[in-house]
C-alpha cells in the first residue's frame, strides 16, 4: 500500500517532490524483498510464468523460426518475377535444404534442428526478458517516474518508462548470444556442429560465440523498445493502467501491437546478425562486409527476407508467449499472495 492515502492529500505541500508525484499518480505495488524496490508481481510468479511461456512457444513455433532463419540466410535472390517455378524452387531449396527433394515427413522433421539449444535459450530468454523488464520498470518508475511524467506527461511517461526498461533489458540479452548462435548454426548450417560436443564447442570457440554482439545489441535495443513500449501504449489506449488487470483480449491486442512493431523495426539487423552467426567458426565475416555483399548481390529487399513468415506466424508467436507470460504471471501472483 502506498504510504500516502487520499486523506493525506492536504499535506502534499510539505512532502518531498517525489512523494507529491506518487500521491498525484498512485500505483498499486506488491512489496519486494528489498525495501527500496517495488514489484508488480512476485519473483516466483514471474519466473514460473515466463518459463511456461517459453516452453509453450518453443513446442509450437520452432519450425517457423527455422524457416525464417533459413530464408534470412539464403544469399541469392529468392523471388524471380515472371517465373513462379523458379521462385518455388528457390523457396523449397532455402527452407528444406538437403530435404528439398524428399517427402512431406522428412521435410517436416527437418525443421526441428537446434531444438535443444532453442529450449535452453528460449526459457532463459523469456524468464530474463518478461520476468526482468517489469522489475526494471518498477525500479525506474520509483526513481525516475517524476522526471518522465514532467517531460512526457503521465500516460506517455508511463509508456516511455516501459519502452526504455524494455530496451535496456534487450541490450542485456546479449549475454545469451552463444546459445542463440548455436541454435542458428544448427538450423542453417548443421554441418558446422556435426560430430562436436557442446562442451568441446564452448571450450574451443570461447568468446568467438559472441561474434555479432554489437549487431545484436543494435537489433535488440530498438526491437525491445518497440515491443514493450507498443504493448504499454496499446494498453494505455484501452485505458488499462498500472494496477488494473487486463483481460485476455486486451493482453492479446497489446501484445500484437508490440510484436508487429518489434519485428518490423528489428528485421534488417536481424538478417545481418543471423548471417554473422551462420558463418563457419574458422571463417568469420564482419557485419559491414555482409551488408556490402547483400546490397550488391541481392538488393535492399534482402534486408526483409523472412519478414513475411515472421509477421504471419512469428507475430502470433510473440503474441502467444507475451500473453501467456502475462496471464500466468498474474495467475501465480494471485495464488502466491492468497
mmCIF file of C-alpha atoms in Angstrom:
data_model
loop_
_atom_site.group_PDB
_atom_site.id
_atom_site.type_symbol
_atom_site.label_atom_id
_atom_site.label_comp_id
_atom_site.label_asym_id
_atom_site.label_seq_id
_atom_site.Cartn_x
_atom_site.Cartn_y
_atom_site.Cartn_z
ATOM 1 C CA UNK A 1 0.000 0.000 0.000
ATOM 2 C CA UNK A 2 1.299 3.452 -0.874
ATOM 3 C CA UNK A 3 2.272 5.401 2.285
ATOM 4 C CA UNK A 4 0.129 8.399 1.443
ATOM 5 C CA UNK A 5 -3.640 7.935 1.273
ATOM 6 C CA UNK A 6 -6.308 10.255 -0.075
ATOM 7 C CA UNK A 7 -6.825 11.691 3.390
ATOM 8 C CA UNK A 8 -3.242 12.945 3.403
ATOM 9 C CA UNK A 9 -3.550 14.960 0.187
ATOM 10 C CA UNK A 10 -3.910 18.152 2.258
ATOM 11 C CA UNK A 11 -0.333 17.671 3.470
ATOM 12 C CA UNK A 12 1.180 17.267 -0.004
ATOM 13 C CA UNK A 13 2.752 20.727 0.107
ATOM 14 C CA UNK A 14 5.197 19.645 2.806
ATOM 15 C CA UNK A 15 6.089 16.341 1.161
ATOM 16 C CA UNK A 16 9.235 15.830 -0.932
ATOM 17 C CA UNK A 17 8.729 16.269 -4.651
ATOM 18 C CA UNK A 18 8.909 12.511 -5.311
ATOM 19 C CA UNK A 19 6.203 11.898 -2.694
ATOM 20 C CA UNK A 20 3.974 14.573 -4.213
ATOM 21 C CA UNK A 21 4.390 12.828 -7.588
ATOM 22 C CA UNK A 22 3.422 9.467 -6.110
ATOM 23 C CA UNK A 23 0.425 10.954 -4.337
ATOM 24 C CA UNK A 24 -0.794 12.538 -7.563
ATOM 25 C CA UNK A 25 -0.354 9.294 -9.519
ATOM 26 C CA UNK A 26 -0.975 6.431 -7.077
ATOM 27 C CA UNK A 27 0.217 2.994 -8.222
ATOM 28 C CA UNK A 28 -0.570 -0.432 -6.874
ATOM 29 C CA UNK A 29 2.518 -2.344 -5.716
ATOM 30 C CA UNK A 30 3.361 -5.630 -4.075
ATOM 31 C CA UNK A 31 6.319 -5.187 -1.735
ATOM 32 C CA UNK A 32 9.505 -6.897 -2.930
ATOM 33 C CA UNK A 33 12.195 -8.380 -0.701
ATOM 34 C CA UNK A 34 14.179 -5.148 -0.893
ATOM 35 C CA UNK A 35 12.522 -2.197 0.900
ATOM 36 C CA UNK A 36 13.687 0.140 -1.869
ATOM 37 C CA UNK A 37 12.230 -1.703 -4.879
ATOM 38 C CA UNK A 38 8.555 -2.380 -5.563
ATOM 39 C CA UNK A 39 7.388 -5.163 -7.835
ATOM 40 C CA UNK A 40 4.025 -5.567 -9.550
ATOM 41 C CA UNK A 41 4.212 -9.371 -9.063
ATOM 42 C CA UNK A 42 6.246 -11.826 -7.048
ATOM 43 C CA UNK A 43 9.577 -13.046 -8.341
ATOM 44 C CA UNK A 44 8.446 -16.664 -8.223
ATOM 45 C CA UNK A 45 5.358 -15.883 -10.289
ATOM 46 C CA UNK A 46 7.427 -14.106 -12.916
ATOM 47 C CA UNK A 47 9.907 -16.958 -13.230
ATOM 48 C CA UNK A 48 7.184 -19.632 -13.487
ATOM 49 C CA UNK A 49 5.005 -17.641 -15.875
ATOM 50 C CA UNK A 50 7.878 -16.706 -18.181
ATOM 51 C CA UNK A 51 9.233 -20.285 -18.224
ATOM 52 C CA UNK A 52 5.817 -21.704 -19.134
ATOM 53 C CA UNK A 53 5.535 -19.139 -21.944
ATOM 54 C CA UNK A 54 8.979 -20.077 -23.258
ATOM 55 C CA UNK A 55 8.312 -23.833 -23.325
ATOM 56 C CA UNK A 56 4.888 -23.394 -24.912
ATOM 57 C CA UNK A 57 6.267 -21.095 -27.605
ATOM 58 C CA UNK A 58 9.150 -23.421 -28.421
ATOM 59 C CA UNK A 59 6.998 -26.506 -28.900
ATOM 60 C CA UNK A 60 4.550 -24.738 -31.193
ATOM 61 C CA UNK A 61 6.725 -22.376 -33.206
ATOM 62 C CA UNK A 62 10.291 -23.715 -33.509
ATOM 63 C CA UNK A 63 9.725 -24.942 -37.120
ATOM 64 C CA UNK A 64 8.586 -21.461 -38.151
ATOM 65 C CA UNK A 65 11.648 -19.929 -36.530
ATOM 66 C CA UNK A 66 13.781 -22.366 -38.554
ATOM 67 C CA UNK A 67 12.050 -21.295 -41.788
ATOM 68 C CA UNK A 68 12.628 -17.608 -41.029
ATOM 69 C CA UNK A 69 16.302 -18.168 -40.187
ATOM 70 C CA UNK A 70 16.880 -20.160 -43.389
ATOM 71 C CA UNK A 71 15.216 -17.504 -45.531
ATOM 72 C CA UNK A 72 17.381 -14.809 -43.939
ATOM 73 C CA UNK A 73 20.494 -16.925 -44.568
ATOM 74 C CA UNK A 74 19.767 -17.600 -48.259
ATOM 75 C CA UNK A 75 22.326 -15.450 -50.103
ATOM 76 C CA UNK A 76 20.697 -15.415 -53.527
ATOM 77 C CA UNK A 77 17.585 -13.795 -54.911
ATOM 78 C CA UNK A 78 14.530 -15.690 -53.721
ATOM 79 C CA UNK A 79 11.832 -14.093 -55.827
ATOM 80 C CA UNK A 80 12.068 -14.127 -59.617
ATOM 81 C CA UNK A 81 9.282 -12.037 -61.092
ATOM 82 C CA UNK A 82 7.684 -13.738 -64.059
ATOM 83 C CA UNK A 83 8.931 -17.195 -63.076
ATOM 84 C CA UNK A 84 6.761 -18.877 -60.447
ATOM 85 C CA UNK A 85 8.502 -22.224 -60.912
ATOM 86 C CA UNK A 86 11.947 -20.719 -60.250
ATOM 87 C CA UNK A 87 10.667 -18.845 -57.191
ATOM 88 C CA UNK A 88 9.069 -22.028 -55.846
ATOM 89 C CA UNK A 89 12.279 -23.976 -56.422
ATOM 90 C CA UNK A 90 14.302 -21.330 -54.581
ATOM 91 C CA UNK A 91 11.921 -21.319 -51.616
ATOM 92 C CA UNK A 92 11.965 -25.117 -51.488
ATOM 93 C CA UNK A 93 15.765 -25.164 -51.509
ATOM 94 C CA UNK A 94 16.107 -22.349 -48.965
ATOM 95 C CA UNK A 95 13.576 -23.758 -46.482
ATOM 96 C CA UNK A 96 14.151 -27.513 -46.663
ATOM 97 C CA UNK A 97 17.827 -27.572 -47.696
ATOM 98 C CA UNK A 98 19.012 -31.223 -48.048
ATOM 99 C CA UNK A 99 15.418 -32.450 -47.654
ATOM 100 C CA UNK A 100 14.148 -30.358 -50.589
ATOM 101 C CA UNK A 101 13.655 -33.405 -52.845
ATOM 102 C CA UNK A 102 12.212 -35.655 -50.122
ATOM 103 C CA UNK A 103 8.648 -36.281 -48.967
ATOM 104 C CA UNK A 104 6.477 -34.381 -46.505
ATOM 105 C CA UNK A 105 7.619 -36.361 -43.449
ATOM 106 C CA UNK A 106 11.385 -35.743 -43.804
ATOM 107 C CA UNK A 107 10.708 -32.127 -44.720
ATOM 108 C CA UNK A 108 8.634 -31.569 -41.572
ATOM 109 C CA UNK A 109 11.096 -33.339 -39.279
ATOM 110 C CA UNK A 110 13.937 -31.389 -40.869
ATOM 111 C CA UNK A 111 12.517 -28.165 -39.427
ATOM 112 C CA UNK A 112 13.384 -29.134 -35.835
ATOM 113 C CA UNK A 113 17.207 -28.871 -35.725
ATOM 114 C CA UNK A 114 18.602 -26.922 -32.807
ATOM 115 C CA UNK A 115 15.547 -27.504 -30.638
ATOM 116 C CA UNK A 116 17.800 -28.481 -27.712
ATOM 117 C CA UNK A 117 19.739 -25.209 -27.868
ATOM 118 C CA UNK A 118 16.450 -23.470 -28.598
ATOM 119 C CA UNK A 119 14.824 -24.892 -25.475
ATOM 120 C CA UNK A 120 17.558 -23.659 -23.144
ATOM 121 C CA UNK A 121 17.845 -20.320 -24.934
ATOM 122 C CA UNK A 122 14.115 -19.682 -25.121
ATOM 123 C CA UNK A 123 13.417 -20.467 -21.471
ATOM 124 C CA UNK A 124 16.320 -18.342 -20.223
ATOM 125 C CA UNK A 125 15.411 -15.537 -22.627
ATOM 126 C CA UNK A 126 11.754 -15.465 -21.625
ATOM 127 C CA UNK A 127 12.489 -15.665 -17.896
ATOM 128 C CA UNK A 128 15.057 -12.886 -18.235
ATOM 129 C CA UNK A 129 13.099 -10.681 -20.634
ATOM 130 C CA UNK A 130 9.486 -10.946 -19.478
ATOM 131 C CA UNK A 131 10.462 -11.523 -15.867
ATOM 132 C CA UNK A 132 13.156 -8.851 -15.717
ATOM 133 C CA UNK A 133 11.515 -5.975 -17.569
ATOM 134 C CA UNK A 134 8.714 -5.450 -15.009
ATOM 135 C CA UNK A 135 11.298 -5.366 -12.190
ATOM 136 C CA UNK A 136 13.389 -2.757 -14.007
ATOM 137 C CA UNK A 137 10.276 -0.809 -14.950
ATOM 138 C CA UNK A 138 9.136 -0.695 -11.318
ATOM 139 C CA UNK A 139 12.603 0.441 -10.253
ATOM 140 C CA UNK A 140 12.672 3.192 -12.901
ATOM 141 C CA UNK A 141 9.144 4.283 -12.005
ATOM 142 C CA UNK A 142 10.135 4.570 -8.351
ATOM 143 C CA UNK A 143 13.327 6.500 -9.104
ATOM 144 C CA UNK A 144 12.583 8.462 -12.276
ATOM 145 C CA UNK A 145 8.796 8.436 -12.678
ATOM 146 C CA UNK A 146 8.507 12.110 -11.762
ATOM 147 C CA UNK A 147 11.019 13.121 -14.433
ATOM 148 C CA UNK A 148 9.350 11.042 -17.153
ATOM 149 C CA UNK A 149 5.907 12.443 -16.220
ATOM 150 C CA UNK A 150 7.201 16.007 -16.265
ATOM 151 C CA UNK A 151 8.778 15.598 -19.704
ATOM 152 C CA UNK A 152 6.207 13.403 -21.473
ATOM 153 C CA UNK A 153 3.031 13.658 -19.391
ATOM 154 C CA UNK A 154 1.692 10.859 -17.195
ATOM 155 C CA UNK A 155 0.342 8.479 -19.865
ATOM 156 C CA UNK A 156 3.181 8.906 -22.340
ATOM 157 C CA UNK A 157 5.692 8.939 -19.498
ATOM 158 C CA UNK A 158 4.496 5.504 -18.384
ATOM 159 C CA UNK A 159 4.853 4.221 -21.950
ATOM 160 C CA UNK A 160 8.362 5.664 -22.238
ATOM 161 C CA UNK A 161 9.454 4.056 -18.963
ATOM 162 C CA UNK A 162 8.133 0.709 -20.177
ATOM 163 C CA UNK A 163 9.878 1.112 -23.549
ATOM 164 C CA UNK A 164 13.176 2.281 -22.030
ATOM 165 C CA UNK A 165 13.276 -0.508 -19.455
ATOM 166 C CA UNK A 166 12.477 -2.981 -22.243
ATOM 167 C CA UNK A 167 15.300 -1.597 -24.374
ATOM 168 C CA UNK A 168 17.819 -1.916 -21.519
ATOM 169 C CA UNK A 169 16.687 -5.481 -20.867
ATOM 170 C CA UNK A 170 17.053 -6.214 -24.577
ATOM 171 C CA UNK A 171 20.633 -4.969 -24.523
ATOM 172 C CA UNK A 172 21.438 -7.245 -21.575
ATOM 173 C CA UNK A 173 20.007 -10.194 -23.504
ATOM 174 C CA UNK A 174 23.306 -10.328 -25.421
ATOM 175 C CA UNK A 175 24.694 -12.458 -22.563
ATOM 176 C CA UNK A 176 22.690 -15.372 -24.027
ATOM 177 C CA UNK A 177 24.192 -14.918 -27.513
ATOM 178 C CA UNK A 178 26.260 -18.173 -27.537
ATOM 179 C CA UNK A 179 23.108 -20.284 -27.155
ATOM 180 C CA UNK A 180 21.373 -18.275 -29.872
ATOM 181 C CA UNK A 181 24.406 -18.650 -32.157
ATOM 182 C CA UNK A 182 24.470 -22.438 -31.739
ATOM 183 C CA UNK A 183 20.715 -22.598 -32.371
ATOM 184 C CA UNK A 184 21.098 -20.596 -35.595
ATOM 185 C CA UNK A 185 24.011 -22.761 -36.760
ATOM 186 C CA UNK A 186 22.003 -25.935 -36.093
ATOM 187 C CA UNK A 187 19.082 -24.501 -38.084
ATOM 188 C CA UNK A 188 21.028 -23.108 -41.041
ATOM 189 C CA UNK A 189 24.450 -24.823 -41.160
ATOM 190 C CA UNK A 190 24.276 -28.069 -39.121
ATOM 191 C CA UNK A 191 27.466 -29.403 -40.737
ATOM 192 C CA UNK A 192 29.423 -26.933 -38.582
ATOM 193 C CA UNK A 193 28.277 -28.732 -35.410
ATOM 194 C CA UNK A 194 28.266 -32.313 -36.663
ATOM 195 C CA UNK A 195 30.459 -34.615 -34.594
ATOM 196 C CA UNK A 196 31.212 -31.974 -31.975
ATOM 197 C CA UNK A 197 30.005 -31.943 -28.371
ATOM 198 C CA UNK A 198 28.604 -28.854 -26.683
ATOM 199 C CA UNK A 199 31.399 -28.695 -24.089
ATOM 200 C CA UNK A 200 34.025 -29.034 -26.829
ATOM 201 C CA UNK A 201 32.465 -26.183 -28.796
ATOM 202 C CA UNK A 202 32.364 -23.859 -25.778
ATOM 203 C CA UNK A 203 35.921 -24.763 -24.763
ATOM 204 C CA UNK A 204 37.399 -24.304 -28.239
ATOM 205 C CA UNK A 205 35.398 -21.367 -29.573
ATOM 206 C CA UNK A 206 35.106 -19.398 -26.322
ATOM 207 C CA UNK A 207 34.307 -15.755 -26.941
ATOM 208 C CA UNK A 208 34.059 -16.495 -30.664
ATOM 209 C CA UNK A 209 30.466 -17.468 -29.884
ATOM 210 C CA UNK A 210 29.846 -13.787 -29.135
ATOM 211 C CA UNK A 211 30.580 -12.728 -32.722
ATOM 212 C CA UNK A 212 27.985 -10.199 -33.789
ATOM 213 C CA UNK A 213 27.364 -8.991 -30.222
ATOM 214 C CA UNK A 214 27.407 -5.347 -31.319
ATOM 215 C CA UNK A 215 24.905 -6.008 -34.109
ATOM 216 C CA UNK A 216 22.761 -7.996 -31.662
ATOM 217 C CA UNK A 217 22.669 -5.050 -29.261
ATOM 218 C CA UNK A 218 21.816 -2.723 -32.164
ATOM 219 C CA UNK A 219 18.966 -5.087 -33.091
ATOM 220 C CA UNK A 220 17.672 -5.744 -29.571
ATOM 221 C CA UNK A 221 17.634 -2.178 -28.253
ATOM 222 C CA UNK A 222 15.066 -0.738 -30.702
ATOM 223 C CA UNK A 223 13.253 -4.066 -31.018
ATOM 224 C CA UNK A 224 12.628 -4.402 -27.278
ATOM 225 C CA UNK A 225 11.863 -0.665 -27.036
ATOM 226 C CA UNK A 226 9.114 -1.160 -29.614
ATOM 227 C CA UNK A 227 7.893 -4.431 -28.055
ATOM 228 C CA UNK A 228 7.336 -3.162 -24.527
ATOM 229 C CA UNK A 229 6.564 0.426 -25.484
ATOM 230 C CA UNK A 230 3.981 -0.661 -28.041
ATOM 231 C CA UNK A 231 2.423 -3.038 -25.546
ATOM 232 C CA UNK A 232 2.102 -0.353 -22.881
ATOM 233 C CA UNK A 233 0.877 2.289 -25.335
ATOM 234 C CA UNK A 234 -1.851 -0.056 -26.588
ATOM 235 C CA UNK A 235 -2.961 -0.804 -23.023
ATOM 236 C CA UNK A 236 -2.967 2.892 -22.227
ATOM 237 C CA UNK A 237 -5.138 3.500 -25.291
ATOM 238 C CA UNK A 238 -7.531 0.834 -23.977
ATOM 239 C CA UNK A 239 -7.398 2.558 -20.565
ATOM 240 C CA UNK A 240 -5.680 -0.361 -18.841
ATOM 241 C CA UNK A 241 -3.428 1.434 -16.350
ATOM 242 C CA UNK A 242 -0.885 0.138 -13.838
ATOM 243 C CA UNK A 243 -2.564 -1.768 -11.042
ATOM 244 C CA UNK A 244 -5.506 -2.826 -13.218
ATOM 245 C CA UNK A 245 -5.738 -6.380 -14.521
ATOM 246 C CA UNK A 246 -6.101 -6.596 -18.302
ATOM 247 C CA UNK A 247 -8.483 -9.059 -19.886
ATOM 248 C CA UNK A 248 -7.133 -11.814 -22.122
ATOM 249 C CA UNK A 249 -8.338 -9.923 -25.208
ATOM 250 C CA UNK A 250 -6.698 -6.691 -24.078
ATOM 251 C CA UNK A 251 -3.419 -8.512 -23.401
ATOM 252 C CA UNK A 252 -3.571 -10.157 -26.843
ATOM 253 C CA UNK A 253 -4.250 -6.864 -28.656
ATOM 254 C CA UNK A 254 -1.488 -5.064 -26.756
ATOM 255 C CA UNK A 255 0.951 -7.923 -27.356
ATOM 256 C CA UNK A 256 0.104 -7.967 -31.083
ATOM 257 C CA UNK A 257 0.828 -4.246 -31.327
ATOM 258 C CA UNK A 258 4.182 -4.599 -29.595
ATOM 259 C CA UNK A 259 5.081 -7.717 -31.589
ATOM 260 C CA UNK A 260 4.420 -6.190 -35.018
ATOM 261 C CA UNK A 261 6.368 -3.038 -34.145
ATOM 262 C CA UNK A 262 9.266 -5.023 -32.682
ATOM 263 C CA UNK A 263 9.584 -7.437 -35.620
ATOM 264 C CA UNK A 264 9.401 -4.677 -38.228
ATOM 265 C CA UNK A 265 11.954 -2.429 -36.520
ATOM 266 C CA UNK A 266 14.477 -5.212 -35.826
ATOM 267 C CA UNK A 267 14.198 -7.118 -39.136
ATOM 268 C CA UNK A 268 17.061 -5.551 -41.189
ATOM 269 C CA UNK A 269 19.609 -6.015 -38.399
ATOM 270 C CA UNK A 270 18.221 -9.472 -37.654
ATOM 271 C CA UNK A 271 19.274 -10.511 -41.168
ATOM 272 C CA UNK A 272 22.800 -9.204 -40.543
ATOM 273 C CA UNK A 273 23.000 -10.891 -37.122
ATOM 274 C CA UNK A 274 21.794 -14.223 -38.488
ATOM 275 C CA UNK A 275 24.351 -14.217 -41.319
ATOM 276 C CA UNK A 276 27.153 -13.412 -38.902
ATOM 277 C CA UNK A 277 26.066 -16.328 -36.716
ATOM 278 C CA UNK A 278 25.795 -18.911 -39.503
ATOM 279 C CA UNK A 279 29.319 -18.301 -40.795
ATOM 280 C CA UNK A 280 31.850 -21.112 -40.141
ATOM 281 C CA UNK A 281 33.773 -20.815 -36.887
ATOM 282 C CA UNK A 282 37.069 -20.501 -38.763
ATOM 283 C CA UNK A 283 35.788 -18.080 -41.400
ATOM 284 C CA UNK A 284 34.027 -15.152 -39.722
ATOM 285 C CA UNK A 285 32.715 -12.174 -41.666
ATOM 286 C CA UNK A 286 32.046 -8.662 -40.430
ATOM 287 C CA UNK A 287 28.605 -7.113 -40.452
ATOM 288 C CA UNK A 288 29.782 -4.300 -42.718
ATOM 289 C CA UNK A 289 31.083 -6.835 -45.261
ATOM 290 C CA UNK A 290 27.806 -8.773 -45.090
ATOM 291 C CA UNK A 291 25.782 -5.611 -45.732
ATOM 292 C CA UNK A 292 28.008 -4.677 -48.677
ATOM 293 C CA UNK A 293 27.617 -8.111 -50.297
ATOM 294 C CA UNK A 294 23.888 -8.168 -49.600
ATOM 295 C CA UNK A 295 23.298 -4.811 -51.268
ATOM 296 C CA UNK A 296 25.455 -5.759 -54.273
ATOM 297 C CA UNK A 297 24.114 -9.263 -54.921
ATOM 298 C CA UNK A 298 20.561 -9.270 -53.561
ATOM 299 C CA UNK A 299 19.375 -5.686 -53.323
ATOM 300 C CA UNK A 300 17.826 -3.690 -50.488
ATOM 301 C CA UNK A 301 14.824 -6.017 -50.264
ATOM 302 C CA UNK A 302 17.079 -8.758 -48.856
ATOM 303 C CA UNK A 303 17.044 -6.928 -45.517
ATOM 304 C CA UNK A 304 13.440 -8.082 -45.206
ATOM 305 C CA UNK A 305 13.911 -11.752 -46.075
ATOM 306 C CA UNK A 306 11.968 -13.806 -43.578
ATOM 307 C CA UNK A 307 9.731 -10.908 -42.593
ATOM 308 C CA UNK A 308 6.590 -12.417 -44.131
ATOM 309 C CA UNK A 309 6.593 -15.633 -42.058
ATOM 310 C CA UNK A 310 7.506 -13.563 -39.012
ATOM 311 C CA UNK A 311 4.529 -11.263 -39.404
ATOM 312 C CA UNK A 312 2.203 -14.123 -40.330
ATOM 313 C CA UNK A 313 3.390 -16.677 -37.777
ATOM 314 C CA UNK A 314 6.161 -15.324 -35.566
ATOM 315 C CA UNK A 315 3.992 -12.303 -34.797
ATOM 316 C CA UNK A 316 1.341 -14.578 -33.271
ATOM 317 C CA UNK A 317 4.236 -16.445 -31.611
ATOM 318 C CA UNK A 318 5.270 -13.330 -29.713
ATOM 319 C CA UNK A 319 1.635 -12.515 -29.017
ATOM 320 C CA UNK A 320 1.183 -16.046 -27.702
ATOM 321 C CA UNK A 321 4.257 -16.024 -25.463
ATOM 322 C CA UNK A 322 3.738 -12.462 -24.222
ATOM 323 C CA UNK A 323 0.064 -13.088 -23.473
ATOM 324 C CA UNK A 324 0.750 -16.446 -21.798
ATOM 325 C CA UNK A 325 3.581 -14.897 -19.769
ATOM 326 C CA UNK A 326 1.472 -12.003 -18.556
ATOM 327 C CA UNK A 327 -1.538 -14.113 -17.620
ATOM 328 C CA UNK A 328 0.419 -16.925 -15.981
ATOM 329 C CA UNK A 329 2.421 -14.344 -14.004
ATOM 330 C CA UNK A 330 -0.831 -12.723 -12.938
ATOM 331 C CA UNK A 331 -2.295 -16.139 -12.044
ATOM 332 C CA UNK A 332 0.689 -17.228 -9.948
ATOM 333 C CA UNK A 333 0.932 -13.804 -8.296
ATOM 334 C CA UNK A 334 -2.681 -14.171 -7.164
ATOM 335 C CA UNK A 335 -2.068 -17.726 -5.970
ATOM 336 C CA UNK A 336 1.118 -16.900 -4.088
ATOM 337 C CA UNK A 337 -0.429 -13.888 -2.345
ATOM 338 C CA UNK A 338 -3.538 -15.643 -1.062
#
